[in-house]
Amino acid sequence: MIKTASQQKMKQINARSVFQLIQTYKQIPRVQLAKLTKLSRTTISMIVEEMMEKGLVVERSIMESTNVGRPAIKLEVNDSLMCIIGVELSHHGVSGTVLNLKNEPVLTVREDFRGTNQDEDVLGGIIRIVRQLIEATEQQFKKLLAICVSAPAILDRDKKSIIYSTLFKLENTDLHSQLKREFDVPIYIENETLLSALAEREHNPNKSSPFIYVSINEGLGVSVIIDDWTLEGANKSLLEIGHMSLDINGELCACGNRGCFELSVSILGLVRLVKTHLPDYKDSLIHGLVLDNSDRIDETVILEAAKASDPLALFVVEQMGANLGKGLVNLIHIFNPATIVIGGRLSVLGDELLVQVRNQVSSRALKSFSQQCEIVLSATRGNVSSTGASIYALNKVLDTLIQ
């Protein structure tokens, strides 16, 4: 019995690898798949035939320019039959994207939050957007494979309920059951940081492990990927690096700890820092940019002011980068990563932020660790976690389709 389960799992892992290679190479022959995966041609043929039977991949006859005679048969992902819907929850509202099996976005719809009851806004917004997307693409795709929701929240062990979300002030909200009543397809709910990490790693040329993605929005989240496995705790939650203390005598955090990483490195931390020092900078451009309304301060305002060399904006970016760098030194010493990607809303502060981060890492981290670690800004823009949702859901679906 154990042997059968092990064989099945191995087949699923092999199928994922084969499908991902077909996605990456666009068009690829079976013989090259065998070389890249080190699987036998017989095994490759069995996996491919099953995928073709399920409508996941198709054959294309390609006339090679260097060869004379019969055209080569190559495989490519079937992007016209099935799709996945990725849904993102953010501080603005809900957005949904239909993606084909090549992880290419086909259509995106957004809806801003309209009321004060965010529990109803979140669920209602998801349902309305998914219905709209299904209706708009039902002529293009014959089948919706799955829906995956990206949530900036702590999820329960089974990834069905939001245990707590600071952003939405939601507690113990069972999204899965409510969505399952509306849509008769597999429903997946996953943390926003993890899904964004999957998308970033997909687009990053360096696939070496460990790979760390730092998502900086209202809070700070971290996802660590080792080989093709995402590091999770005993309760299946991600690491709460945002609540690692940078200052044990610092400000009290809502989590009960003091001096948490995300108190000094987050959009909320950015706004708090600007508000603290704004009275001391009477000539700062920020006064005019927000029309003397401090509630309008955000990362886009700081970026605009920094581009004009505003002293307060430059000071704030320097502080954010220095604090972020100090926190990343701890991650480098714990995980010895090959790559750290800085994403989320704060990453728009760009190269000046990155310079400060690298300065801190260079001066504080062990050289044998830091010199092997590439620290970069997010390469993707737009609905990053929707792409990650598609990758995540498709892997889950492949496991059920490939038996």
mmCIF file with all atom_site columns, N, CA and C in Angstrom, residues 13 31 60 77 90 112 127 132 176 189 232 254 256 262-263 290 293 307 313 362 367:
data_model
loop_
_atom_site.group_PDB
_atom_site.id
_atom_site.type_symbol
_atom_site.label_atom_id
_atom_site.label_alt_id
_atom_site.label_comp_id
_atom_site.label_asym_id
_atom_site.label_entity_id
_atom_site.label_seq_id
_atom_site.pdbx_PDB_ins_code
_atom_site.Cartn_x
_atom_site.Cartn_y
_atom_site.Cartn_z
_atom_site.occupancy
_atom_site.B_iso_or_equiv
_atom_site.pdbx_formal_charge
_atom_site.auth_seq_id
_atom_site.auth_comp_id
_atom_site.auth_asym_id
_atom_site.auth_atom_id
_atom_site.pdbx_PDB_model_num
ATOM 1  N N  . ILE A 1 13  ? 4.828   13.967 -9.464  1.00 0.00 ? 13  ILE A N  1
ATOM 2  C CA . ILE A 1 13  ? 5.980   14.867 -9.496  1.00 0.00 ? 13  ILE A CA 1
ATOM 3  C C  . ILE A 1 13  ? 6.586   14.906 -10.896 1.00 0.00 ? 13  ILE A C  1
ATOM 4  N N  . VAL A 1 31  ? 12.066  13.663 -27.024 1.00 0.00 ? 31  VAL A N  1
ATOM 5  C CA . VAL A 1 31  ? 13.440  13.255 -26.760 1.00 0.00 ? 31  VAL A CA 1
ATOM 6  C C  . VAL A 1 31  ? 14.154  14.277 -25.875 1.00 0.00 ? 31  VAL A C  1
ATOM 7  N N  . ARG A 1 60  ? 2.465   19.390 -32.359 1.00 0.00 ? 60  ARG A N  1
ATOM 8  C CA . ARG A 1 60  ? 2.595   20.300 -33.497 1.00 0.00 ? 60  ARG A CA 1
ATOM 9  C C  . ARG A 1 60  ? 3.684   19.750 -34.417 1.00 0.00 ? 60  ARG A C  1
ATOM 10 N N  . VAL A 1 77  ? 1.694   23.340 -24.844 1.00 0.00 ? 77  VAL A N  1
ATOM 11 C CA . VAL A 1 77  ? 0.531   23.400 -23.968 1.00 0.00 ? 77  VAL A CA 1
ATOM 12 C C  . VAL A 1 77  ? -0.702  23.795 -24.781 1.00 0.00 ? 77  VAL A C  1
ATOM 13 N N  . SER A 1 90  ? -6.972  42.574 -2.137  1.00 0.00 ? 90  SER A N  1
ATOM 14 C CA . SER A 1 90  ? -6.001  43.605 -1.794  1.00 0.00 ? 90  SER A CA 1
ATOM 15 C C  . SER A 1 90  ? -6.683  44.687 -0.978  1.00 0.00 ? 90  SER A C  1
ATOM 16 N N  . ASP A 1 112 ? -13.691 47.547 -6.626  1.00 0.00 ? 112 ASP A N  1
ATOM 17 C CA . ASP A 1 112 ? -13.265 48.171 -5.374  1.00 0.00 ? 112 ASP A CA 1
ATOM 18 C C  . ASP A 1 112 ? -14.282 47.884 -4.283  1.00 0.00 ? 112 ASP A C  1
ATOM 19 N N  . ILE A 1 127 ? -17.498 36.398 -5.719  1.00 0.00 ? 127 ILE A N  1
ATOM 20 C CA . ILE A 1 127 ? -18.568 35.719 -6.474  1.00 0.00 ? 127 ILE A CA 1
ATOM 21 C C  . ILE A 1 127 ? -18.938 36.504 -7.719  1.00 0.00 ? 127 ILE A C  1
ATOM 22 N N  . GLN A 1 132 ? -18.637 36.997 -13.637 1.00 0.00 ? 132 GLN A N  1
ATOM 23 C CA . GLN A 1 132 ? -18.394 37.865 -14.786 1.00 0.00 ? 132 GLN A CA 1
ATOM 24 C C  . GLN A 1 132 ? -17.324 37.286 -15.714 1.00 0.00 ? 132 GLN A C  1
ATOM 25 N N  . HIS A 1 176 ? -14.064 28.816 1.622   1.00 0.00 ? 176 HIS A N  1
ATOM 26 C CA . HIS A 1 176 ? -14.136 27.644 0.758   1.00 0.00 ? 176 HIS A CA 1
ATOM 27 C C  . HIS A 1 176 ? -15.559 27.126 0.624   1.00 0.00 ? 176 HIS A C  1
ATOM 28 N N  . ILE A 1 189 ? -7.573  28.070 -1.734  1.00 0.00 ? 189 ILE A N  1
ATOM 29 C CA . ILE A 1 189 ? -7.307  29.340 -1.063  1.00 0.00 ? 189 ILE A CA 1
ATOM 30 C C  . ILE A 1 189 ? -5.893  29.265 -0.502  1.00 0.00 ? 189 ILE A C  1
ATOM 31 N N  . GLU A 1 232 ? 6.694   25.454 5.208   1.00 0.00 ? 232 GLU A N  1
ATOM 32 C CA . GLU A 1 232 ? 5.538   25.758 6.043   1.00 0.00 ? 232 GLU A CA 1
ATOM 33 C C  . GLU A 1 232 ? 5.767   25.190 7.440   1.00 0.00 ? 232 GLU A C  1
ATOM 34 N N  . ALA A 1 254 ? 0.567   44.632 17.357  1.00 0.00 ? 254 ALA A N  1
ATOM 35 C CA . ALA A 1 254 ? -0.752  44.031 17.610  1.00 0.00 ? 254 ALA A CA 1
ATOM 36 C C  . ALA A 1 254 ? -0.647  42.546 17.920  1.00 0.00 ? 254 ALA A C  1
ATOM 37 N N  . GLY A 1 256 ? 1.421   41.248 19.925  1.00 0.00 ? 256 GLY A N  1
ATOM 38 C CA . GLY A 1 256 ? 1.860   41.078 21.304  1.00 0.00 ? 256 GLY A CA 1
ATOM 39 C C  . GLY A 1 256 ? 3.357   41.170 21.482  1.00 0.00 ? 256 GLY A C  1
ATOM 40 N N  . GLU A 1 262 ? 7.775   44.170 10.633  1.00 0.00 ? 262 GLU A N  1
ATOM 41 C CA . GLU A 1 262 ? 6.818   44.869 9.777   1.00 0.00 ? 262 GLU A CA 1
ATOM 42 C C  . GLU A 1 262 ? 6.379   46.219 10.350  1.00 0.00 ? 262 GLU A C  1
ATOM 43 N N  . LEU A 1 263 ? 6.661   46.491 11.618  1.00 0.00 ? 263 LEU A N  1
ATOM 44 C CA . LEU A 1 263 ? 6.361   47.812 12.161  1.00 0.00 ? 263 LEU A CA 1
ATOM 45 C C  . LEU A 1 263 ? 7.246   48.878 11.522  1.00 0.00 ? 263 LEU A C  1
ATOM 46 N N  . VAL A 1 290 ? 0.160   65.838 -1.259  1.00 0.00 ? 290 VAL A N  1
ATOM 47 C CA . VAL A 1 290 ? -1.000  65.279 -0.537  1.00 0.00 ? 290 VAL A CA 1
ATOM 48 C C  . VAL A 1 290 ? -1.999  66.363 -0.180  1.00 0.00 ? 290 VAL A C  1
ATOM 49 N N  . ASN A 1 293 ? -3.025  66.867 3.335   1.00 0.00 ? 293 ASN A N  1
ATOM 50 C CA . ASN A 1 293 ? -3.874  65.837 3.955   1.00 0.00 ? 293 ASN A CA 1
ATOM 51 C C  . ASN A 1 293 ? -3.019  64.591 4.149   1.00 0.00 ? 293 ASN A C  1
ATOM 52 N N  . LYS A 1 307 ? 11.923  61.145 -6.582  1.00 0.00 ? 307 LYS A N  1
ATOM 53 C CA . LYS A 1 307 ? 12.436  61.384 -7.937  1.00 0.00 ? 307 LYS A CA 1
ATOM 54 C C  . LYS A 1 307 ? 12.819  62.841 -8.138  1.00 0.00 ? 307 LYS A C  1
ATOM 55 N N  . ALA A 1 313 ? 11.661  62.698 1.474   1.00 0.00 ? 313 ALA A N  1
ATOM 56 C CA . ALA A 1 313 ? 11.413  61.443 0.764   1.00 0.00 ? 313 ALA A CA 1
ATOM 57 C C  . ALA A 1 313 ? 12.681  60.599 0.698   1.00 0.00 ? 313 ALA A C  1
ATOM 58 N N  . SER A 1 362 ? 25.853  43.959 2.983   1.00 0.00 ? 362 SER A N  1
ATOM 59 C CA . SER A 1 362 ? 27.293  43.904 2.744   1.00 0.00 ? 362 SER A CA 1
ATOM 60 C C  . SER A 1 362 ? 28.089  44.147 4.026   1.00 0.00 ? 362 SER A C  1
ATOM 61 N N  . LYS A 1 367 ? 30.244  37.133 4.905   1.00 0.00 ? 367 LYS A N  1
ATOM 62 C CA . LYS A 1 367 ? 30.609  37.280 3.496   1.00 0.00 ? 367 LYS A CA 1
ATOM 63 C C  . LYS A 1 367 ? 30.365  35.990 2.716   1.00 0.00 ? 367 LYS A C  1
#
